[in-house]
Coordinates of C-alpha atoms in Angstrom, one line a residue:
M1 CA 22.6 -22.9 -32.5
P2 CA 23.3 -22.6 -36.3
R3 CA 25.8 -19.9 -37.2
R4 CA 23.3 -17.7 -39.1
L5 CA 20.8 -17.8 -36.2
R6 CA 23.5 -17.1 -33.7
H7 CA 24.7 -14.1 -35.7
N8 CA 21.1 -12.9 -36.0
A9 CA 20.4 -13.3 -32.3
Q10 CA 23.6 -11.3 -31.6
H11 CA 22.5 -8.7 -34.0
R12 CA 19.1 -8.4 -32.4
R13 CA 20.6 -8.0 -28.9
A14 CA 22.9 -5.3 -30.1
A15 CA 20.1 -3.5 -31.9
T16 CA 18.0 -3.5 -28.8
M17 CA 20.8 -2.1 -26.6
N18 CA 21.7 0.6 -29.1
R19 CA 18.3 1.5 -30.6
S20 CA 18.2 4.9 -28.9
A21 CA 21.7 5.7 -30.2
F22 CA 21.4 4.5 -33.8
D23 CA 17.7 5.0 -34.7
N24 CA 16.7 8.2 -36.5
P25 CA 19.7 10.5 -35.8
I26 CA 18.2 12.9 -38.4
D27 CA 14.9 14.8 -38.5
P28 CA 12.1 12.5 -39.9
V29 CA 10.7 15.4 -42.0
E30 CA 14.1 16.1 -43.6
Y31 CA 14.6 12.3 -44.0
T32 CA 11.5 12.2 -46.3
A33 CA 13.1 14.8 -48.5
L34 CA 15.7 12.3 -49.6
S35 CA 15.2 10.0 -52.5
A36 CA 14.4 6.3 -52.0
Q37 CA 18.0 5.5 -53.1
E38 CA 19.4 8.1 -50.7
Q39 CA 17.2 6.8 -47.8
E40 CA 18.5 3.3 -48.5
R41 CA 22.1 4.5 -48.3
V42 CA 21.4 6.0 -44.9
I43 CA 19.8 2.8 -43.7
Q44 CA 22.7 0.8 -45.0
L45 CA 25.1 3.0 -43.2
Q46 CA 23.3 2.7 -39.9
Q47 CA 22.9 -1.1 -40.3
T48 CA 26.5 -1.7 -41.2
V49 CA 27.7 0.2 -38.2
L50 CA 25.2 -1.7 -36.0
E51 CA 26.5 -5.0 -37.3
D52 CA 30.1 -4.0 -36.9
V53 CA 29.5 -3.1 -33.2
A54 CA 27.5 -6.3 -32.6
L55 CA 30.3 -8.4 -34.0
G56 CA 32.8 -6.6 -31.8
K57 CA 34.9 -5.0 -34.6
D58 CA 37.7 -2.7 -33.6
H59 CA 36.5 0.9 -33.4
I60 CA 39.0 2.0 -36.1
Q61 CA 37.7 -0.7 -38.5
V62 CA 34.1 0.5 -37.9
I63 CA 35.0 4.1 -38.6
E64 CA 36.9 3.0 -41.7
D65 CA 33.7 1.2 -42.9
I66 CA 31.8 4.5 -42.3
C67 CA 34.3 6.3 -44.5
R68 CA 34.1 3.7 -47.3
L69 CA 30.3 3.8 -47.3
A70 CA 30.3 7.6 -47.4
E71 CA 32.8 7.5 -50.3
S72 CA 30.6 5.0 -52.2
A73 CA 27.6 7.4 -51.8
V74 CA 29.6 10.4 -53.1
P75 CA 31.6 9.7 -56.2
D76 CA 35.0 11.2 -56.7
S77 CA 35.4 11.8 -52.9
V78 CA 37.6 10.5 -50.0
A79 CA 36.5 10.4 -46.4
S80 CA 38.5 11.1 -43.2
C81 CA 38.0 11.1 -39.5
M82 CA 40.3 13.4 -37.5
L83 CA 40.4 13.6 -33.7
L84 CA 41.9 16.1 -31.2
N85 CA 45.1 15.0 -29.5
D86 CA 45.1 14.8 -25.7
D87 CA 46.4 18.3 -25.4
G88 CA 43.4 19.6 -27.5
A89 CA 45.8 21.8 -29.5
S90 CA 46.1 19.7 -32.7
L91 CA 44.4 17.0 -34.7
Y92 CA 45.5 13.6 -36.0
V93 CA 44.0 11.3 -38.6
L94 CA 42.3 8.4 -37.0
A95 CA 40.8 6.8 -40.2
A96 CA 41.2 7.7 -43.9
P97 CA 41.2 4.4 -45.8
S98 CA 41.4 6.0 -49.2
I99 CA 43.8 8.9 -48.5
P100 CA 47.5 8.2 -49.4
A101 CA 50.0 8.0 -46.5
P102 CA 51.9 11.1 -47.6
A103 CA 48.8 13.2 -47.3
I104 CA 48.0 11.7 -43.9
A105 CA 51.5 12.6 -42.7
R106 CA 50.9 16.2 -43.8
L107 CA 47.5 16.4 -42.1
D108 CA 48.7 15.0 -38.8
G109 CA 49.3 17.8 -36.3
L110 CA 46.8 20.2 -38.0
R111 CA 46.0 23.0 -35.6
P112 CA 42.3 24.0 -35.4
G113 CA 41.9 27.7 -36.4
P114 CA 40.5 30.1 -39.0
G115 CA 43.1 29.0 -41.7
G116 CA 43.1 25.3 -40.8
G117 CA 41.0 24.1 -43.7
S118 CA 37.5 22.6 -43.4
C119 CA 38.4 20.2 -40.6
G120 CA 40.4 22.8 -38.6
N121 CA 37.6 25.3 -38.9
A122 CA 34.8 22.8 -38.1
V123 CA 36.6 21.9 -34.8
F124 CA 37.6 25.6 -34.1
R125 CA 34.1 27.0 -34.7
A126 CA 32.2 23.8 -33.5
Q127 CA 30.0 23.9 -36.6
P128 CA 29.8 22.4 -40.1
V129 CA 32.1 23.9 -42.7
F130 CA 31.4 23.4 -46.4
V131 CA 34.2 24.7 -48.7
E132 CA 33.4 24.7 -52.5
N133 CA 36.8 25.8 -53.6
T134 CA 39.8 25.1 -51.5
L135 CA 42.1 27.0 -53.8
T136 CA 40.5 30.3 -53.2
D137 CA 38.7 30.0 -49.8
P138 CA 40.5 31.9 -47.0
R139 CA 39.7 29.2 -44.6
W140 CA 42.3 27.0 -46.4
C141 CA 45.1 29.6 -46.3
D142 CA 47.3 27.7 -43.9
I143 CA 47.2 24.4 -45.6
R144 CA 46.4 25.3 -49.2
Q145 CA 49.5 23.5 -50.5
I146 CA 48.0 20.2 -49.3
A147 CA 45.0 20.9 -51.5
V148 CA 47.2 21.6 -54.5
D149 CA 49.5 18.6 -54.0
F150 CA 46.7 16.1 -53.5
N151 CA 44.0 17.5 -55.8
I152 CA 41.5 18.4 -53.1
N153 CA 39.2 20.9 -54.7
A154 CA 36.3 20.9 -52.3
C155 CA 36.0 19.8 -48.7
W156 CA 33.0 19.4 -46.4
S157 CA 33.5 18.8 -42.7
M158 CA 31.2 18.0 -39.8
P159 CA 32.2 18.3 -36.1
I160 CA 32.2 15.0 -34.1
R161 CA 30.7 15.5 -30.7
T162 CA 30.4 13.6 -27.4
A163 CA 27.0 12.8 -25.9
G164 CA 27.5 16.0 -23.9
G165 CA 28.1 18.1 -27.0
K166 CA 31.8 18.6 -26.7
V167 CA 33.6 18.7 -30.0
I168 CA 36.4 16.0 -30.2
G169 CA 37.1 15.9 -33.9
S170 CA 35.7 16.1 -37.4
F171 CA 34.4 13.9 -40.2
A172 CA 35.1 15.1 -43.7
L173 CA 34.4 14.4 -47.4
S174 CA 37.0 15.8 -49.7
S175 CA 36.1 16.0 -53.4
F176 CA 38.2 16.2 -56.5
E177 CA 35.6 18.6 -58.0
H178 CA 34.6 22.1 -57.0
R179 CA 31.1 21.7 -55.5
Q180 CA 28.7 22.4 -52.7
P181 CA 26.9 19.6 -50.7
G182 CA 23.3 18.9 -51.3
I183 CA 20.7 17.9 -48.6
F184 CA 21.7 14.3 -48.9
H185 CA 25.4 15.1 -48.6
R186 CA 24.8 17.2 -45.5
K187 CA 22.7 14.5 -43.9
L188 CA 25.3 11.9 -44.8
L189 CA 28.0 14.0 -43.1
E190 CA 25.7 14.5 -40.1
I191 CA 24.8 10.9 -39.6
S192 CA 28.4 9.7 -40.2
A193 CA 29.7 12.2 -37.6
H194 CA 26.9 11.1 -35.2
L195 CA 27.7 7.4 -35.6
I196 CA 31.4 8.0 -35.2
G197 CA 30.7 9.8 -32.0
I198 CA 28.7 6.8 -30.7
V199 CA 31.4 4.4 -31.8
L200 CA 34.1 6.5 -30.0
A201 CA 32.0 6.7 -26.9
R202 CA 31.5 3.0 -26.9
Q203 CA 35.3 2.5 -27.4
A204 CA 36.1 4.9 -24.5
S205 CA 33.6 3.0 -22.3
E206 CA 35.2 -0.3 -23.1
A207 CA 38.7 1.1 -22.7
R208 CA 37.6 2.5 -19.3
I209 CA 36.3 -0.9 -18.3
A210 CA 39.5 -2.6 -19.4
Y211 CA 41.5 0.0 -17.5
L212 CA 39.5 -0.6 -14.3
A213 CA 39.9 -4.3 -14.7
S214 CA 43.7 -4.0 -15.0
H215 CA 44.5 -1.1 -12.7
D216 CA 44.2 -0.3 -9.0
T217 CA 41.6 2.4 -8.5
L218 CA 43.3 4.0 -5.5
T219 CA 46.8 4.4 -6.9
G220 CA 46.2 4.1 -10.6
L221 CA 48.9 1.5 -10.7
P222 CA 48.7 -1.8 -12.6
N223 CA 46.9 -4.4 -10.4
R224 CA 48.3 -7.8 -9.6
T225 CA 47.0 -9.3 -12.9
L226 CA 48.6 -6.7 -15.1
I227 CA 51.9 -6.5 -13.2
R228 CA 52.1 -10.3 -13.4
D229 CA 51.7 -10.0 -17.2
R230 CA 54.4 -7.4 -17.4
L231 CA 56.7 -9.6 -15.3
E232 CA 56.0 -12.4 -17.8
Q233 CA 56.9 -10.2 -20.7
A234 CA 60.1 -9.0 -19.0
I235 CA 61.1 -12.6 -18.4
A236 CA 60.5 -13.5 -22.1
R237 CA 62.6 -10.4 -23.2
A238 CA 65.4 -11.3 -20.9
R239 CA 65.4 -14.9 -22.1
H240 CA 65.6 -13.7 -25.7
A241 CA 68.3 -11.2 -25.0
R242 CA 70.2 -13.5 -22.7
G243 CA 69.8 -10.8 -20.0
G244 CA 68.3 -10.7 -16.6
G245 CA 66.1 -8.7 -14.2
A246 CA 64.4 -8.9 -10.9
V247 CA 61.1 -8.7 -9.1
V248 CA 60.9 -6.7 -5.9
F249 CA 58.1 -7.4 -3.4
L250 CA 57.5 -4.4 -1.1
D251 CA 55.4 -4.2 2.0
L252 CA 54.7 -1.0 4.1
D253 CA 56.0 -1.6 7.6
N254 CA 53.3 -1.3 10.4
F255 CA 50.7 -0.1 7.9
K256 CA 48.0 -1.8 9.9
L257 CA 48.9 0.4 12.9
V258 CA 48.5 3.6 10.7
N259 CA 45.1 2.4 9.5
D260 CA 43.9 1.5 13.0
T261 CA 45.0 4.7 14.7
L262 CA 44.6 7.4 12.0
G263 CA 41.8 5.9 9.9
H264 CA 41.5 4.3 6.5
T265 CA 41.3 7.6 4.6
L266 CA 44.7 8.6 5.8
G267 CA 45.9 5.1 5.2
D268 CA 44.7 5.3 1.6
A269 CA 46.5 8.6 1.1
L270 CA 49.7 7.1 2.5
L271 CA 49.4 4.2 -0.1
A272 CA 48.9 6.7 -2.9
Q273 CA 51.8 8.9 -1.9
T274 CA 54.0 5.8 -1.5
A275 CA 53.2 4.8 -5.0
E276 CA 54.2 8.2 -6.3
R277 CA 57.6 8.0 -4.5
L278 CA 58.3 4.5 -5.7
G279 CA 57.4 5.5 -9.3
A280 CA 59.9 8.3 -9.2
C281 CA 62.7 5.8 -8.4
L282 CA 62.1 3.6 -11.5
Q283 CA 63.7 3.5 -15.0
Q284 CA 61.5 3.8 -18.1
A285 CA 61.6 0.0 -18.7
D286 CA 60.6 -0.8 -15.1
S287 CA 57.0 -1.5 -13.9
L288 CA 55.3 -0.8 -10.6
G289 CA 52.1 -2.4 -9.5
R290 CA 50.0 -2.8 -6.4
Q291 CA 49.6 -6.4 -5.3
G292 CA 46.8 -5.5 -2.8
G293 CA 46.6 -4.1 0.7
D294 CA 49.9 -2.5 1.6
E295 CA 51.9 -4.6 -0.9
F296 CA 53.6 -3.5 -4.1
L297 CA 55.4 -5.3 -6.8
I298 CA 58.2 -3.8 -9.0
V299 CA 59.6 -5.4 -12.1
L300 CA 63.2 -4.3 -12.8
A301 CA 63.4 -5.3 -16.5
D302 CA 67.0 -4.5 -17.2
A303 CA 68.8 -5.1 -13.9
R304 CA 71.7 -7.5 -14.7
T305 CA 73.8 -7.5 -11.6
P306 CA 73.2 -7.8 -7.8
E307 CA 75.0 -4.4 -7.4
A308 CA 72.5 -2.7 -9.8
I309 CA 69.6 -4.3 -8.1
S310 CA 70.9 -3.3 -4.6
A311 CA 71.4 0.3 -5.8
Q312 CA 67.8 0.4 -7.0
A313 CA 66.5 -1.1 -3.7
E314 CA 68.5 1.6 -1.8
R315 CA 66.9 4.3 -3.8
M316 CA 63.5 3.0 -2.9
L317 CA 64.3 2.9 0.8
D318 CA 65.8 6.4 0.6
A319 CA 62.6 7.7 -1.1
M320 CA 60.7 6.8 2.1
Q321 CA 62.9 8.6 4.5
A322 CA 61.1 12.0 4.4
P323 CA 58.0 12.0 6.5
F324 CA 54.6 12.0 4.8
R325 CA 52.4 15.0 5.4
I326 CA 48.7 14.0 5.1
D327 CA 45.8 16.2 6.3
G328 CA 47.8 17.8 9.0
H329 CA 49.4 14.6 10.2
V330 CA 53.1 13.9 9.9
V331 CA 53.5 10.1 9.3
A332 CA 56.8 8.2 9.2
A333 CA 56.8 5.1 7.0
S334 CA 59.2 2.6 5.8
L335 CA 59.3 -0.4 3.5
S336 CA 60.6 -4.0 3.7
L337 CA 61.8 -5.3 0.3
G338 CA 62.2 -8.9 -0.9
I339 CA 64.1 -9.5 -4.2
A340 CA 64.1 -12.4 -6.6
A341 CA 66.3 -12.3 -9.7
F342 CA 65.6 -13.9 -13.0
P343 CA 66.6 -16.2 -14.5
A344 CA 68.7 -17.2 -11.4
D345 CA 65.7 -17.6 -9.0
G346 CA 63.1 -18.7 -11.5
A347 CA 61.8 -18.4 -15.0
D348 CA 58.0 -17.9 -14.4
P349 CA 56.1 -15.2 -12.6
D350 CA 54.5 -17.2 -9.9
T351 CA 57.8 -18.7 -8.7
L352 CA 59.6 -15.4 -8.7
I353 CA 56.7 -13.6 -6.8
R354 CA 56.6 -16.3 -4.2
K355 CA 60.4 -16.2 -3.7
A356 CA 60.4 -12.4 -3.5
D357 CA 57.6 -12.6 -1.0
A358 CA 59.6 -15.0 1.2
A359 CA 62.6 -12.7 1.0
M360 CA 60.4 -9.7 2.0
Y361 CA 59.4 -11.6 5.2
H362 CA 63.1 -12.1 6.0
A363 CA 63.6 -8.3 5.6
K364 CA 60.8 -7.9 8.2
D365 CA 62.5 -10.3 10.5
A366 CA 65.8 -8.4 10.1
G367 CA 64.2 -5.3 11.6
R368 CA 62.2 -3.8 8.7
N369 CA 63.3 -0.8 6.5
T370 CA 65.7 -3.0 4.6
Y371 CA 65.9 -5.5 1.8
R372 CA 66.9 -9.1 1.3
F373 CA 67.7 -11.2 -1.7
F374 CA 66.1 -14.6 -2.0
T375 CA 68.1 -17.6 -0.9
E376 CA 67.2 -21.3 -1.1
R377 CA 67.1 -21.4 2.7
M378 CA 64.2 -18.9 2.4
N379 CA 62.4 -21.3 0.2
H380 CA 62.4 -23.9 2.9
D381 CA 61.4 -21.3 5.5
S382 CA 58.6 -20.1 3.2
A383 CA 57.2 -23.6 2.8
E384 CA 57.3 -24.1 6.5
H385 CA 55.7 -20.7 7.1
L386 CA 52.8 -21.7 4.8
K387 CA 52.3 -25.1 6.4
L388 CA 52.3 -23.6 9.9
R389 CA 49.9 -20.9 8.8
T390 CA 47.5 -23.5 7.4
D391 CA 47.8 -26.0 10.2
M392 CA 47.4 -23.5 13.1
R393 CA 43.8 -22.7 12.1
R394 CA 43.0 -26.4 12.3
A395 CA 45.1 -26.8 15.5
L396 CA 42.9 -24.5 17.4
D397 CA 39.7 -26.4 16.5
A398 CA 41.4 -29.7 17.1
H399 CA 42.6 -28.7 20.6
E400 CA 46.3 -29.3 19.7
F401 CA 47.6 -26.3 21.7
I402 CA 48.3 -26.9 25.3
L403 CA 49.6 -24.7 28.2
H404 CA 52.6 -25.3 30.4
Y405 CA 53.2 -23.3 33.5
Q406 CA 56.4 -22.0 35.0
P407 CA 56.4 -21.1 38.7
Q408 CA 57.5 -17.7 40.0
L409 CA 59.2 -17.4 43.4
D410 CA 58.7 -14.6 46.0
L411 CA 62.3 -14.1 47.1
A412 CA 61.4 -12.6 50.5
R413 CA 58.9 -15.2 51.5
N414 CA 60.5 -18.2 49.7
A415 CA 57.0 -19.1 48.4
I416 CA 55.5 -19.8 45.0
V417 CA 53.2 -16.8 44.4
G418 CA 52.4 -17.1 40.7
V419 CA 52.9 -19.0 37.4
E420 CA 53.4 -17.9 33.8
A421 CA 51.2 -19.6 31.2
L422 CA 53.3 -20.6 28.2
I423 CA 51.7 -22.0 25.0
R424 CA 53.0 -25.2 23.5
W425 CA 52.1 -26.9 20.2
P426 CA 52.8 -30.6 19.9
H427 CA 52.2 -30.8 16.1
P428 CA 50.9 -34.3 15.1
E429 CA 53.3 -34.4 12.1
L430 CA 56.2 -32.1 12.9
G431 CA 56.4 -32.8 16.6
P432 CA 56.8 -30.1 19.3
I433 CA 57.1 -26.7 17.6
P434 CA 58.8 -24.0 19.7
P435 CA 56.8 -20.8 20.3
A436 CA 59.6 -18.8 18.7
R437 CA 58.7 -20.5 15.4
F438 CA 54.9 -20.4 15.4
I439 CA 54.1 -17.3 17.3
P440 CA 55.5 -14.9 14.6
V441 CA 53.6 -16.8 12.0
A442 CA 50.4 -16.5 14.0
E443 CA 51.0 -12.8 14.4
S444 CA 51.6 -12.3 10.7
C445 CA 48.4 -13.9 9.6
G446 CA 46.2 -12.7 12.5
A447 CA 45.7 -16.2 14.0
I448 CA 47.3 -14.8 17.2
V449 CA 44.0 -13.1 18.1
P450 CA 41.8 -16.3 18.4
I451 CA 44.9 -18.2 19.8
G452 CA 45.5 -15.5 22.4
E453 CA 41.8 -15.5 23.4
W454 CA 42.0 -19.3 23.9
V455 CA 45.2 -18.9 26.1
L456 CA 43.4 -16.3 28.3
R457 CA 40.3 -18.5 28.7
E458 CA 42.3 -21.7 29.4
A459 CA 44.8 -20.0 31.8
C460 CA 41.9 -18.4 33.9
R461 CA 40.0 -21.8 33.9
Q462 CA 43.2 -23.6 35.1
A463 CA 43.8 -21.0 37.9
A464 CA 40.2 -21.5 39.1
A465 CA 40.6 -25.3 38.9
W466 CA 43.7 -25.2 41.1
D467 CA 41.7 -23.1 43.7
A468 CA 39.2 -25.9 43.8
L469 CA 42.1 -28.4 44.6
G470 CA 43.1 -26.3 47.6
L471 CA 46.3 -24.8 46.1
P472 CA 47.4 -21.4 47.4
P473 CA 46.0 -18.5 45.4
L474 CA 48.5 -18.1 42.5
V475 CA 48.6 -15.1 40.2
M476 CA 48.3 -16.3 36.6
A477 CA 50.5 -14.4 34.2
V478 CA 49.6 -14.4 30.5
N479 CA 51.6 -12.9 27.6
L480 CA 49.8 -10.6 25.2
S481 CA 50.8 -9.9 21.6
A482 CA 50.9 -6.5 20.0
V483 CA 48.5 -7.8 17.4
Q484 CA 45.9 -8.5 20.1
F485 CA 46.1 -4.9 21.2
R486 CA 45.6 -3.6 17.7
R487 CA 43.1 -6.1 16.3
G488 CA 41.4 -8.0 19.1
D489 CA 38.6 -6.7 21.3
L490 CA 41.0 -7.2 24.2
E491 CA 39.0 -5.6 27.0
A492 CA 35.9 -7.7 26.3
T493 CA 38.1 -10.9 25.8
V494 CA 39.6 -10.4 29.3
E495 CA 36.2 -9.7 30.8
R496 CA 34.7 -12.9 29.3
A497 CA 37.6 -15.1 30.4
L498 CA 37.3 -13.8 34.0
A499 CA 33.5 -14.2 34.0
D500 CA 33.5 -17.7 32.5
S501 CA 36.1 -19.0 35.0
G502 CA 35.0 -17.1 38.1
L503 CA 38.7 -16.1 38.7
A504 CA 39.1 -12.9 40.7
P505 CA 40.5 -10.1 38.5
E506 CA 43.5 -9.5 40.8
R507 CA 44.6 -13.0 40.2
L508 CA 45.2 -12.4 36.5
E509 CA 48.3 -10.6 35.3
L510 CA 48.7 -9.4 31.7
E511 CA 52.2 -9.2 30.4
L512 CA 53.0 -6.5 27.8
T513 CA 56.2 -5.9 25.9
E514 CA 57.8 -2.4 25.8
S515 CA 57.2 -2.3 22.0
I516 CA 53.4 -2.5 22.6
L517 CA 53.5 0.6 24.9
L518 CA 55.5 2.6 22.3
Q519 CA 52.7 2.2 19.7
D520 CA 50.2 5.1 19.7
T521 CA 50.7 6.0 23.4
A522 CA 47.5 7.9 23.7
H523 CA 45.4 5.0 22.6
M524 CA 47.5 2.6 24.6
L525 CA 47.0 4.7 27.8
Q526 CA 43.3 4.6 27.4
L527 CA 43.2 0.8 26.8
V528 CA 45.5 0.1 29.7
Q529 CA 43.4 2.2 32.0
R530 CA 40.3 0.3 30.9
L531 CA 42.0 -3.0 31.6
K532 CA 43.1 -1.7 35.0
A533 CA 39.5 -0.8 35.7
L534 CA 38.7 -4.5 35.4
G535 CA 41.0 -5.1 38.4
V536 CA 43.7 -7.1 36.6
K537 CA 47.4 -6.7 37.2
L538 CA 49.8 -5.5 34.4
S539 CA 53.5 -6.2 34.0
I540 CA 56.2 -5.4 31.4
D541 CA 57.8 -8.5 29.9
D542 CA 61.5 -8.5 28.8
F543 CA 62.1 -5.1 30.4
G544 CA 65.4 -3.5 29.2
T545 CA 65.2 -4.6 25.6
G546 CA 63.0 -1.6 24.5
Y547 CA 63.1 2.2 25.0
S548 CA 60.3 3.0 27.5
N549 CA 61.1 4.9 30.7
L550 CA 60.0 4.1 34.2
A551 CA 58.0 7.3 34.6
Y552 CA 55.8 6.4 31.6
L553 CA 55.3 2.9 33.0
R554 CA 54.1 4.4 36.2
Q555 CA 51.7 6.6 34.3
L556 CA 50.3 3.4 32.8
A557 CA 49.7 2.0 36.3
V558 CA 52.0 -1.0 35.7
D559 CA 52.4 -3.4 38.7
R560 CA 55.5 -5.3 37.9
L561 CA 58.6 -5.3 35.7
K562 CA 60.2 -8.5 34.4
I563 CA 63.9 -7.9 33.7
D564 CA 64.9 -9.7 30.5
Q565 CA 66.9 -12.9 31.0
S566 CA 69.7 -11.5 28.7
F567 CA 70.7 -9.2 31.7
V568 CA 70.0 -11.8 34.4
R569 CA 71.6 -15.0 33.1
D570 CA 75.3 -14.0 33.3
M571 CA 75.1 -11.1 35.8
T572 CA 77.5 -12.9 38.1
H573 CA 80.2 -12.8 35.4
N574 CA 79.2 -9.5 33.8
A575 CA 79.5 -6.4 35.9
D576 CA 77.7 -4.2 33.5
N577 CA 74.6 -6.5 33.5
A578 CA 74.7 -6.7 37.3
S579 CA 74.8 -2.9 37.5
I580 CA 71.8 -2.7 35.1
V581 CA 69.8 -5.2 37.2
R582 CA 70.6 -3.3 40.4
A583 CA 69.6 0.0 38.9
V584 CA 66.3 -1.3 37.5
V585 CA 65.4 -2.8 40.9
Q586 CA 66.2 0.5 42.7
M587 CA 64.3 2.7 40.2
A588 CA 61.3 0.4 40.1
H589 CA 61.1 0.4 43.9
S590 CA 61.2 4.1 43.9
L591 CA 58.1 4.1 41.8
H592 CA 56.5 1.4 43.9
L593 CA 56.8 -1.3 41.2
R594 CA 57.7 -4.9 41.9
V595 CA 60.5 -6.6 40.0
L596 CA 60.8 -10.1 38.7
A597 CA 64.0 -11.5 37.2
E598 CA 63.7 -14.0 34.3
G599 CA 66.3 -16.6 33.3
V600 CA 67.6 -17.6 36.8
E601 CA 69.7 -20.7 36.0
D602 CA 72.0 -21.1 39.0
A603 CA 72.1 -20.4 42.8
S604 CA 74.7 -17.6 42.6
V605 CA 72.4 -15.5 40.4
L606 CA 69.5 -16.1 42.9
D607 CA 71.7 -15.0 45.8
R608 CA 72.8 -11.9 43.9
L609 CA 69.1 -11.0 43.1
R610 CA 68.2 -11.3 46.8
A611 CA 71.1 -9.0 47.7
F612 CA 69.8 -6.4 45.2
G613 CA 66.4 -6.6 46.7
C614 CA 64.7 -8.1 43.7
D615 CA 61.1 -9.2 44.6
E616 CA 60.6 -12.3 42.5
A617 CA 62.4 -14.8 40.3
Q618 CA 61.7 -17.3 37.5
G619 CA 63.9 -19.7 35.7
Y620 CA 65.2 -23.2 35.2
H621 CA 67.1 -23.2 38.5
L622 CA 63.8 -22.9 40.2
A623 CA 61.5 -24.9 37.9
R624 CA 61.0 -25.6 34.2
P625 CA 57.7 -25.1 32.5
M626 CA 55.4 -28.1 33.2
D627 CA 51.9 -29.2 32.5
A628 CA 49.0 -28.4 34.8
A629 CA 49.1 -31.6 36.9
A630 CA 52.9 -31.5 37.4
C631 CA 52.7 -27.8 38.3
A632 CA 50.0 -28.4 40.9
A633 CA 52.2 -31.2 42.4
F634 CA 55.3 -28.9 42.4
V635 CA 53.4 -26.1 44.2
Q636 CA 52.1 -28.5 46.8
Q637 CA 55.5 -29.9 47.4
A638 CA 57.2 -26.5 47.6
R639 CA 54.9 -25.1 50.3
P640 CA 57.6 -25.4 53.0
A641 CA 60.2 -23.4 51.2
T642 CA 64.0 -23.8 51.9
A643 CA 66.3 -20.9 52.5
S644 CA 68.2 -21.3 49.3
G645 CA 65.3 -21.6 46.9
I646 CA 63.0 -24.4 45.9

């Protein structure tokens, strides 16, 4: 499209959009009272503003054009636009292209009031003010010296209003002669003030849109785009000054649990209050933004040493120590922080954010409520984390996961009574990946929910298949993740797995960790009771590593405890561990709970467990985890049990 046509088309679109705002802002009857030349000047004023807006001119430039057109229509005059400051107590000069800078400096800060000149009175009284003689009019008593110094003999001012009628400033024509305005002058002032109000409203709307595009609506913080820009600027300044800084990646610990248990409204309030606390920790040059979800990013623009960065990180952690009080709830919250310094760890925003993110995950792994600086080892771990996260989605569809089974021995009957299903991942490129490496990744990205559902279905299917082969009825134990309790439809998942396989509910045992039980105990109690209503068994895995008590476990209707292998493995050489194992067995039996010892690796440990009255055992001394076929053969062969084990 030729340039002229493109310009005209743009002009027509703007004219259509703004017709109601720009057309006929003065009474048509009064308009006809103007001379043809005066009418032409009014039309020219409207058209110029319309074109300026259509061409996307800056709002101050548009208002300066209005001032110049008004000045050209009234010889020996200068025009000005003054607006109220944010506090509403004083005015400042927004546009006055023909007024000298010293005069503008004197006018800035003018307070609306009876003696504040034409503009101060127009804003104060919310009505037009026409002063013929500034040297004698009492309305100029507070600023008369300005009139004397700059030869202002008459001044006519019109309030500028919002669409709702609120006065936000004034438009004025100041004359070097003593005179009153005629009809044309009054209408010129009226239309100029009207058009300026429209231009300012448009600018405010555009500014609001720009703000929303660059800020988080919940917290009011810069969003990820703006905080990235600020990081880029901080890097550039540090490079120029041969200085340094840091980017801190922050994540609220266990925020998903707060959202799931107390609701999104309270979760949003927690995010907003966290933002306030973090903001109070920062220096003026620092920037805080919200990355999204429960993640924040801080740019420390002038942090030159690790000690200074550490001190800042400590302040952020300390700021979270006091509980949050939200809608009658008392909520404890903490942060995990990852730190990447520039220029040491990178010279561009994306690299630094990625490295700070990797360091944050290491802070999580270190127990949360702490911070970690990025190291190159984390870079490798982060790349591996990303690959595992990407590959495990495909692995589930490609049937790469398999289950191995580790037999469990009844010590009184010397018989295999159950097996534990253990997931394995023989990665096609990386080889066998230990569960300790890929399970945390699956939990962090939510993939543990579909993976856990597959484990349940496959374990139940295999137990039913063994029944068809004539194996003794084994209890199938399956580990559950805390994420499955929080995010998965666990009750329905278990019910489907049992129905699809035909396995009797009492043949399925769900293994929970103590940490799961300590999360939102009321909700947990209800869920466990619903699972028990299905007829399945429940056990506590790795017992002794958490903080739960046996009475609470009994309230949850737990069937069995599995003593953690860290107590069992060396109990023949460690009297304290042996005492712990014996005490757990005795207390569990007093509550009618069965006890299984994990990590049995030699005969002496097995003998000691029998002496303590432990019910069952599991470990390499008895059998290693094996595939389904090998496990079936092992169980068949082990039917006639020996006195010392299997």
